[in-house]
XYZ file of C-alpha atoms in Angstrom:
584
model
C 0.098 -0.032 -0.157
C 1.277 3.806 -1.039
C 2.722 5.283 2.211
C 0.595 8.505 1.578
C -2.547 6.415 1.742
C -0.835 4.594 4.956
C -0.328 8.120 6.211
C -4.143 8.559 5.447
C -5.580 5.947 7.054
C -3.346 6.129 10.092
C -4.010 9.973 10.746
C -7.580 10.750 8.905
C -9.020 8.118 11.015
C -10.970 9.970 12.794
C -14.881 10.698 12.673
C -16.022 13.560 10.844
C -19.408 15.673 11.853
C -21.873 15.006 9.007
C -25.429 17.218 11.006
C -26.320 19.497 8.254
C -23.770 18.105 6.355
C -24.681 17.297 2.114
C -24.921 13.643 1.402
C -21.628 12.459 0.394
C -22.086 10.109 -3.209
C -20.031 7.258 -4.473
C -20.695 5.959 -7.719
C -18.623 2.596 -8.263
C -18.474 1.128 -11.992
C -17.900 -2.083 -12.766
C -16.695 -2.630 -16.237
C -18.253 -5.660 -18.162
C -19.996 -7.070 -15.465
C -23.575 -8.948 -16.439
C -26.561 -8.674 -14.796
C -26.690 -11.618 -12.710
C -22.771 -11.649 -12.246
C -23.138 -9.678 -8.417
C -24.086 -11.730 -6.120
C -27.159 -10.172 -4.999
C -28.361 -10.562 -8.893
C -27.970 -14.746 -8.523
C -24.304 -14.303 -9.742
C -21.218 -17.295 -8.977
C -19.180 -14.618 -7.205
C -18.378 -13.806 -3.484
C -19.423 -10.114 -3.390
C -20.572 -9.324 0.292
C -20.122 -5.964 -0.213
C -22.049 -4.877 -3.071
C -25.177 -6.876 -2.424
C -24.972 -5.586 1.168
C -25.687 -1.600 -0.336
C -27.917 -3.729 -2.869
C -29.994 -5.291 0.918
C -30.351 -1.936 1.916
C -30.853 0.346 -0.601
C -32.870 -0.265 -4.525
C -32.148 -3.188 -6.519
C -33.431 -2.596 -10.261
C -33.932 -5.316 -12.632
C -35.010 -3.109 -15.819
C -31.810 -0.793 -16.175
C -30.173 -0.312 -19.384
C -26.106 1.320 -19.819
C -24.900 1.214 -23.888
C -23.741 -1.577 -24.709
C -19.716 -0.445 -25.117
C -17.686 1.455 -22.725
C -16.805 5.068 -23.384
C -20.626 6.129 -24.590
C -21.899 4.702 -21.018
C -19.383 6.334 -19.328
C -20.021 9.474 -21.001
C -24.085 8.843 -20.302
C -23.575 8.031 -16.757
C -21.618 11.243 -15.907
C -23.289 13.998 -18.081
C -27.072 12.555 -17.935
C -26.818 12.980 -21.845
C -27.310 10.594 -25.015
C -24.006 10.087 -25.860
C -24.125 11.087 -29.225
C -25.030 14.363 -27.733
C -21.551 14.602 -25.570
C -19.353 13.520 -28.500
C -18.349 10.172 -27.352
C -21.057 8.094 -29.369
C -18.924 5.226 -29.672
C -15.227 3.945 -28.787
C -12.002 4.483 -31.354
C -11.459 1.235 -31.733
C -14.425 1.224 -33.563
C -14.294 3.762 -35.021
C -14.761 4.041 -38.997
C -12.735 6.542 -40.863
C -15.817 8.685 -41.862
C -17.572 9.507 -39.143
C -13.871 11.071 -37.713
C -14.172 14.446 -36.085
C -17.881 14.994 -36.592
C -20.458 16.745 -33.825
C -20.943 13.528 -31.766
C -18.397 11.684 -32.251
C -14.852 13.538 -31.772
C -13.970 10.458 -29.424
C -14.002 13.656 -26.310
C -16.433 14.972 -24.428
C -17.484 18.524 -26.773
C -17.430 22.243 -25.705
C -20.741 23.094 -23.107
C -21.362 19.707 -22.046
C -20.794 19.325 -18.081
C -20.415 16.263 -15.956
C -21.952 15.235 -12.792
C -18.289 16.042 -11.045
C -18.743 19.543 -13.046
C -22.057 20.351 -11.442
C -21.168 18.992 -8.255
C -18.286 21.260 -7.948
C -20.293 23.764 -8.098
C -22.358 23.564 -5.626
C -19.089 23.212 -2.993
C -18.542 19.465 -3.600
C -14.944 18.385 -3.625
C -14.441 15.991 -6.735
C -12.062 12.615 -6.535
C -11.626 9.993 -9.454
C -9.376 6.893 -9.883
C -9.254 4.258 -12.446
C -11.000 3.845 -16.181
C -11.985 7.207 -17.679
C -12.073 6.848 -21.754
C -13.459 9.750 -23.188
C -10.380 10.937 -24.652
C -6.551 10.836 -25.252
C -4.885 13.855 -24.500
C -4.132 15.007 -21.042
C -6.218 18.171 -21.885
C -9.314 15.704 -22.141
C -8.411 14.148 -18.865
C -10.855 14.274 -15.555
C -8.895 17.384 -14.586
C -10.653 19.200 -17.262
C -14.692 18.576 -16.312
C -14.836 18.757 -13.139
C -12.729 16.754 -10.741
C -10.108 18.528 -8.421
C -8.143 15.584 -8.014
C -7.915 12.090 -10.698
C -5.797 9.657 -11.578
C -7.170 8.208 -14.774
C -6.196 5.421 -17.459
C -7.435 6.967 -20.771
C -7.373 4.050 -22.981
C -10.075 1.478 -23.141
C -7.978 -0.463 -20.317
C -4.807 -1.667 -19.285
C -2.946 -4.491 -17.809
C -4.211 -5.186 -13.855
C -0.689 -6.004 -12.472
C 1.756 -3.690 -13.970
C 1.815 -0.465 -15.981
C 1.449 -2.398 -19.725
C -1.283 -2.182 -22.205
C -3.125 -4.363 -23.030
C -3.994 -3.951 -26.871
C -2.044 -3.027 -30.059
C -4.073 -0.375 -30.373
C -2.010 1.269 -27.429
C 1.626 1.220 -26.986
C 1.428 2.453 -23.430
C -0.922 2.228 -20.789
C -1.840 6.498 -20.901
C -2.302 6.988 -17.236
C -2.228 10.590 -16.299
C -2.711 12.276 -12.363
C -4.704 15.767 -12.028
C -3.775 15.671 -16.481
C -0.043 14.862 -16.314
C 1.401 11.397 -17.722
C 1.707 9.595 -14.064
C 2.852 6.009 -13.711
C 2.193 3.015 -11.197
C 3.334 1.901 -7.963
C 5.698 -1.346 -8.120
C 3.331 -3.066 -6.321
C 0.576 -2.217 -7.922
C -3.174 -4.510 -8.543
C -6.159 -2.278 -10.479
C -8.334 -3.181 -7.556
C -6.238 -2.550 -4.860
C -5.072 1.209 -6.298
C -8.295 2.459 -7.664
C -9.650 2.469 -3.585
C -6.273 3.690 -2.471
C -5.834 6.214 -4.529
C -9.369 7.558 -3.585
C -8.753 7.137 -0.141
C -5.906 9.391 -0.506
C -7.666 12.013 -2.469
C -10.385 11.991 0.229
C -7.564 12.781 3.069
C -6.062 15.413 0.852
C -9.027 17.755 0.023
C -11.227 19.461 2.657
C -12.907 17.430 4.630
C -15.781 19.572 5.739
C -16.808 19.908 2.012
C -19.566 16.771 1.135
C -17.318 14.487 -1.722
C -18.352 12.707 -5.127
C -15.654 10.206 -6.121
C -16.169 8.629 -8.996
C -14.357 4.944 -8.942
C -14.657 3.384 -12.492
C -12.557 -0.035 -11.945
C -10.924 -2.452 -14.555
C -12.478 -5.430 -13.332
C -13.693 -7.147 -15.151
C -12.398 -6.428 -18.348
C -9.821 -7.959 -20.516
C -7.031 -8.971 -19.401
C -8.722 -11.157 -16.359
C -6.775 -11.494 -13.730
C -7.009 -11.804 -10.264
C -4.713 -12.239 -7.384
C -4.335 -16.551 -6.416
C -5.872 -16.644 -3.278
C -9.086 -15.244 -4.953
C -8.803 -17.900 -7.911
C -8.593 -20.103 -5.186
C -12.121 -20.349 -4.428
C -13.595 -20.833 -7.045
C -11.250 -24.275 -8.670
C -13.984 -26.844 -10.378
C -16.822 -24.206 -10.313
C -17.160 -23.644 -13.524
C -16.207 -27.466 -14.426
C -19.701 -28.792 -16.284
C -18.825 -25.773 -18.919
C -20.806 -23.248 -20.976
C -23.786 -24.586 -21.304
C -24.315 -25.785 -17.741
C -24.260 -21.702 -16.787
C -26.601 -20.560 -19.054
C -29.228 -23.682 -17.676
C -28.140 -22.142 -13.997
C -28.566 -18.774 -15.027
C -31.635 -19.151 -16.687
C -33.200 -21.266 -13.745
C -31.986 -19.008 -11.327
C -33.373 -15.875 -12.991
C -36.782 -17.192 -12.750
C -36.560 -18.110 -9.758
C -35.059 -14.341 -8.697
C -38.178 -12.639 -10.596
C -35.822 -11.336 -13.364
C -37.773 -13.145 -16.053
C -41.379 -14.685 -16.172
C -41.812 -17.950 -14.626
C -41.070 -20.199 -18.318
C -39.902 -17.377 -20.452
C -37.911 -18.745 -23.231
C -33.755 -19.353 -22.690
C -32.131 -17.322 -24.400
C -31.016 -16.925 -28.437
C -27.266 -18.157 -28.495
C -24.784 -15.587 -31.032
C -24.171 -17.858 -34.253
C -21.061 -20.512 -34.167
C -21.561 -21.118 -30.876
C -18.800 -23.708 -29.871
C -20.128 -26.672 -27.799
C -18.144 -27.320 -24.495
C -18.139 -31.079 -25.022
C -16.062 -30.081 -28.891
C -13.211 -29.009 -26.688
C -10.520 -30.541 -26.092
C -9.873 -32.264 -22.557
C -7.107 -29.731 -22.257
C -9.188 -26.821 -23.633
C -11.636 -27.462 -21.445
C -9.448 -26.902 -18.332
C -8.156 -24.276 -20.058
C -11.561 -22.454 -20.201
C -13.029 -23.364 -16.873
C -9.741 -22.067 -15.596
C -10.323 -18.632 -16.989
C -13.462 -18.584 -16.331
C -12.284 -18.879 -12.370
C -10.010 -15.857 -12.831
C -13.293 -14.386 -13.845
C -15.135 -14.650 -10.858
C -11.826 -14.057 -8.361
C -11.174 -10.651 -10.349
C -14.606 -9.554 -9.247
C -14.424 -10.865 -6.085
C -11.029 -8.766 -5.485
C -13.286 -5.399 -6.274
C -15.654 -6.627 -3.984
C -12.821 -6.806 -0.988
C -11.308 -3.295 -2.211
C -15.120 -2.115 -2.268
C -15.365 -3.173 1.222
C -12.580 -1.477 1.831
C -13.064 1.461 0.865
C -16.951 1.263 2.960
C -14.636 -0.083 6.095
C -12.840 3.220 6.056
C -15.995 5.929 5.592
C -17.897 3.888 8.280
C -14.431 4.893 10.117
C -14.552 8.113 9.559
C -18.286 8.439 9.953
C -19.412 9.187 6.554
C -21.385 5.752 5.456
C -24.506 6.608 6.827
C -24.450 10.416 4.996
C -23.280 8.625 1.792
C -24.910 7.882 -1.264
C -23.739 4.701 -2.860
C -24.573 4.213 -6.519
C -22.761 0.359 -8.647
C -23.880 -0.496 -11.956
C -21.818 -1.989 -15.101
C -21.331 -0.014 -18.483
C -22.751 -2.766 -20.698
C -22.559 -7.228 -20.596
C -19.901 -10.086 -20.879
C -17.095 -9.523 -22.853
C -17.125 -11.824 -26.151
C -13.258 -11.296 -27.760
C -10.712 -14.029 -27.420
C -7.264 -13.561 -27.638
C -6.222 -16.532 -29.097
C -8.207 -16.142 -32.262
C -5.894 -13.572 -34.655
C -2.527 -12.891 -35.801
C -2.455 -9.275 -34.922
C -2.821 -10.108 -31.040
C -0.718 -13.262 -31.566
C 2.097 -10.982 -32.811
C 1.572 -7.912 -29.990
C 1.516 -11.130 -27.252
C 4.924 -11.954 -28.965
C 6.127 -8.493 -28.809
C 4.506 -7.756 -25.016
C 5.792 -10.806 -23.499
C 2.282 -12.022 -22.495
C 1.114 -15.541 -21.961
C -2.478 -17.107 -22.650
C -2.016 -20.474 -21.881
C -2.320 -22.039 -18.199
C 0.610 -21.568 -16.644
C 0.677 -17.811 -16.219
C -3.996 -17.947 -15.232
C -4.535 -14.754 -13.878
C -1.155 -13.804 -12.829
C 1.367 -10.880 -13.942
C 2.249 -11.512 -17.617
C -1.593 -13.606 -18.435
C -3.671 -12.255 -20.620
C -6.746 -13.498 -19.703
C -9.846 -13.706 -21.461
C -13.124 -15.770 -21.176
C -14.603 -15.708 -24.934
C -17.833 -15.719 -26.866
C -19.441 -18.558 -25.228
C -18.564 -17.845 -21.341
C -19.828 -14.008 -22.278
C -22.632 -15.338 -23.929
C -23.289 -17.447 -20.849
C -23.029 -14.965 -18.377
C -25.848 -12.623 -19.714
C -28.310 -15.255 -19.578
C -31.252 -14.464 -19.214
C -30.715 -12.174 -22.143
C -29.394 -12.662 -25.687
C -25.453 -11.826 -26.605
C -23.257 -9.628 -25.351
C -20.969 -6.264 -25.499
C -21.151 -4.793 -28.271
C -25.238 -5.262 -28.652
C -27.379 -3.865 -27.713
C -29.287 -6.987 -27.293
C -30.409 -7.971 -23.695
C -27.480 -9.597 -22.741
C -25.068 -6.044 -24.234
C -27.204 -3.681 -22.389
C -29.469 -4.891 -19.504
C -27.110 -5.164 -16.653
C -27.259 -4.102 -12.116
C -27.882 -1.438 -11.127
C -28.145 -0.727 -7.117
C -28.859 2.417 -4.680
C -28.553 2.498 -1.805
C -28.423 5.759 0.652
C -29.668 8.259 3.016
C -33.531 7.774 2.689
C -33.700 4.927 0.306
C -35.544 2.057 1.674
C -34.963 -1.473 0.476
C -36.501 -1.929 -2.413
C -36.922 -3.614 -5.850
C -37.772 -1.805 -8.751
C -38.251 -3.170 -11.884
C -39.982 0.308 -13.712
C -37.172 1.164 -16.436
C -34.266 2.717 -15.659
C -31.629 3.940 -18.368
C -27.403 5.302 -17.999
C -28.814 8.464 -18.236
C -31.228 9.038 -15.616
C -28.416 8.453 -13.109
C -27.131 11.926 -12.944
C -30.061 13.636 -12.678
C -31.187 11.533 -10.248
C -28.283 12.089 -7.683
C -29.007 16.376 -8.201
C -32.280 15.678 -7.666
C -31.368 13.921 -4.329
C -29.103 16.384 -3.666
C -31.832 19.351 -4.332
C -29.372 20.426 -7.354
C -31.417 22.477 -10.251
C -29.946 21.021 -13.121
C -30.290 24.492 -15.230
C -28.220 26.719 -12.729
C -25.309 25.819 -14.862
C -24.905 27.024 -18.345
C -24.216 24.108 -19.699
C -26.263 21.458 -22.030
C -29.562 19.852 -21.386
C -29.385 16.437 -19.757
C -31.592 14.211 -21.394
C -31.802 11.670 -18.165
C -35.204 10.846 -16.344
C -34.275 11.383 -12.255
C -35.922 8.210 -10.614
C -35.954 9.701 -7.488
C -40.396 9.676 -7.635
C -39.436 5.892 -8.068
C -37.175 5.470 -5.275
C -39.394 7.139 -2.752
C -42.352 5.460 -3.880
C -44.356 8.594 -5.442
C -44.473 7.690 -8.640
C -44.228 3.835 -10.202
C -42.071 4.878 -13.402
C -40.599 7.705 -14.909
C -41.385 7.147 -18.340
C -44.721 7.026 -19.479
C -45.913 4.090 -21.148
C -46.020 5.415 -24.583
C -42.511 6.822 -23.794
C -39.546 5.481 -25.901
C -36.447 5.270 -25.079
C -33.145 4.288 -27.164
C -30.059 3.443 -27.483
C -27.323 3.570 -30.432
C -23.699 2.790 -30.899
C -21.788 2.051 -34.266
C -24.709 0.535 -36.003
C -26.074 -0.961 -32.997
C -29.160 -0.403 -31.855
C -32.362 -0.704 -29.651
C -35.581 1.682 -28.970
C -37.859 0.073 -25.901
C -41.773 0.869 -25.985
C -44.190 -0.335 -23.689
C -43.450 -4.210 -23.437
C -41.809 -3.886 -27.243
C -38.224 -3.614 -28.165
C -36.992 -3.421 -31.320
C -33.243 -4.219 -32.391
C -30.470 -3.935 -34.780
C -26.843 -5.294 -35.275
C -23.882 -5.554 -37.161
C -21.618 -7.850 -38.533
C -19.795 -9.839 -37.592
C -22.722 -11.228 -35.716
C -25.331 -9.526 -36.702
C -26.750 -8.952 -40.274
C -27.455 -5.543 -39.953
C -31.729 -6.242 -39.601
C -34.316 -5.232 -37.745
C -36.140 -7.297 -35.226
C -38.979 -6.738 -32.961
C -39.488 -8.673 -29.880
C -41.808 -8.114 -26.571
C -39.940 -8.552 -23.241
C -42.738 -8.855 -21.640
C -42.999 -12.540 -23.021
C -39.460 -12.637 -24.575
C -36.857 -11.252 -22.820
C -34.243 -13.553 -24.092
C -34.783 -12.177 -27.385
C -35.944 -15.022 -29.282
C -39.181 -14.491 -31.128
C -38.667 -11.791 -34.168
C -42.287 -10.660 -34.194
C -41.967 -7.830 -37.309
C -43.895 -10.167 -39.782
C -46.554 -10.687 -37.871
C -47.092 -7.667 -35.928
C -45.774 -4.976 -38.754
C -48.198 -2.002 -37.466
C -46.025 -2.183 -34.431
C -42.466 -2.345 -36.134
C -43.345 -0.065 -38.177
C -44.161 2.514 -34.889
C -41.285 1.737 -33.041
C -38.813 2.107 -36.675
C -40.242 5.819 -36.350
C -39.641 6.059 -33.341
C -36.298 5.240 -33.421
C -35.630 7.407 -36.152
C -37.148 10.533 -34.892
C -34.736 10.161 -31.896
C -31.515 9.089 -34.065
C -32.986 12.677 -35.727
C -32.779 13.529 -32.491
C -29.439 13.118 -31.070
C -27.321 13.216 -34.106
C -27.470 9.508 -34.534
C -24.453 9.137 -38.040
C -25.472 5.297 -40.653
C -22.712 2.964 -40.885
C -20.507 3.378 -44.007
C -21.535 0.476 -46.191
C -20.583 -3.130 -45.595
C -19.395 -2.030 -41.989
C -18.496 -4.355 -39.711
C -16.738 -3.892 -36.138
C -14.876 -6.586 -35.984
C -13.102 -5.697 -39.545
C -13.123 -2.035 -38.172
C -11.414 -2.525 -35.327
C -8.634 -4.761 -37.387
C -8.030 -1.459 -39.601
C -8.332 0.581 -36.823
C -5.456 -1.708 -34.948
C -3.330 -2.591 -37.583
C -3.236 1.264 -38.027
C -1.920 1.820 -34.760
C 0.295 -1.236 -34.733
C 2.625 0.144 -37.469
C 2.562 3.550 -35.368
C 3.588 1.589 -31.914
C 6.578 -0.515 -33.314
C 7.265 1.293 -36.972
C 10.476 -1.426 -36.689
C 7.625 -3.364 -38.226
C 7.446 -1.366 -41.530
C 11.299 -2.891 -41.951
C 10.250 -6.607 -41.425
C 6.928 -6.707 -43.682
C 9.133 -4.836 -45.816
C 12.458 -7.381 -45.645
C 9.470 -9.760 -45.785
C 7.907 -8.923 -48.837
C 10.880 -8.443 -50.465
C 11.854 -11.846 -49.869
C 8.803 -13.351 -50.628
C 9.338 -11.547 -54.299
C 12.936 -13.089 -54.091
C 11.509 -16.372 -53.973
C 9.345 -16.196 -56.640
C 11.826 -14.164 -58.950
C 13.925 -17.494 -58.087
C 11.460 -19.786 -58.693
C 10.285 -18.692 -61.825
C 14.014 -18.574 -63.168
C 14.145 -22.197 -62.318
C 11.249 -22.840 -64.063
C 11.909 -20.937 -66.982
C 15.416 -23.672 -66.946
C 13.636 -26.587 -66.786
C 11.810 -25.529 -69.512
C 14.279 -24.970 -71.799
C 16.246 -27.891 -70.653
C 12.866 -29.861 -71.667
C 13.100 -28.882 -75.180
């Protein structure tokens, strides 16, 4: 633990007077966590601290985020649709036709205010530690958006054990402290470091002021890594395979009321491998990967418990609003099926085998089959606006909130306006662009059943992957490579797993929802995807460009390789001509 944190814990543990003090706010954002991953939602991982918050507060069952991390983070912090913030998608999947367009600048644009901007203006001290991913330049980091102190990762992810990049799009892990490039401590582990840093910043800022702390964790984003003591607790838990987990979660979802009794099992993505088709060695490897995934989640919860203990010791816990959620559904990407990633692993020394599983130097992943199983009762996973990609957990606990389950709809854009309403802050006081989300406080207090009228549409779009909800119905569109770009209609009240397309049997409903989506897209500035757009092909193009930029000596290697191929072809052609002349 860093010395500054030890000093903070040793010298600043006395109680703080909270009488007449406005509530503090802690927002905890997990990465790639599925609806049923937390214990409170029926998950296998041990998450007692998050579960305790759920037990004393509100657990939402019909909450939706976006299918990708940056847009979700932008919507969470601003209360605005992502296209209105400048972060309509992530740079890794951005086609050249959209680069620099309004809403697609990949950083928060002028006039867009974060919750930190708004709360600092109200006298709050504002701190954050963790993944930012809303801009890459120093002047786009959190200190430019209302945070007094920040230690922020600009990239989509990074190693959890060391100061290193996790994918070829980034040469290094771009960490910034208060807008200045920073390095990590030698004993770094991401979840521990994020909590240590938040505690340190709170100790350094004015204790007389209430605080807003934003903790966007790296768990459980690729690379999936965890301390061995947590991994050991899950040995054998996933040996039965992904079909078994999928069935377990489907049954548990019914028992917990997350889906209706008898609801059909969610639709599978194409090319889903059967567990029994894997070799004995591969089954053991994939089971171990899922063990690390659960362990990483438990490790995050453990360190959240340390923050909670710190706030209890300071007398701040009971006067703190806690919000816990995830940015999107589980990550389907593999680390063993592309030449580009294999080259990157070779360049950086990453390993994907069993020997280093979960530890330093290991590039962990769970793959599309485990991701689809984890996303149950939803269909598919991250990247797509199917239920498995955007239906995620949301927990709110704090002063005045009774233990309850909320089944009415909520969107990620609703969090910021809810916090402001909770704190009695008028969102129109600040001179920024207006929020598009709704306050959920009337629902939390019991004054209203829903923040949305029954005939009111709610929509989300990221890089062509789209969804619109209206009453019991939903339309969704998924782009290649997993999707086909076609709109489909589902009745989620009967079919939450999106198994039966109703577009042909209920054409009037389909047309109404399509018209609502067209109005939404025009209102927020959605750009159509280029003809033939394929998100994974675009990722590979963008990665290829960055890889050569990050490792320019590869140009020489590739040039030498091509020259060798040309020389070999020329020599073979000469030999063939000689044989022909000799034969004559």
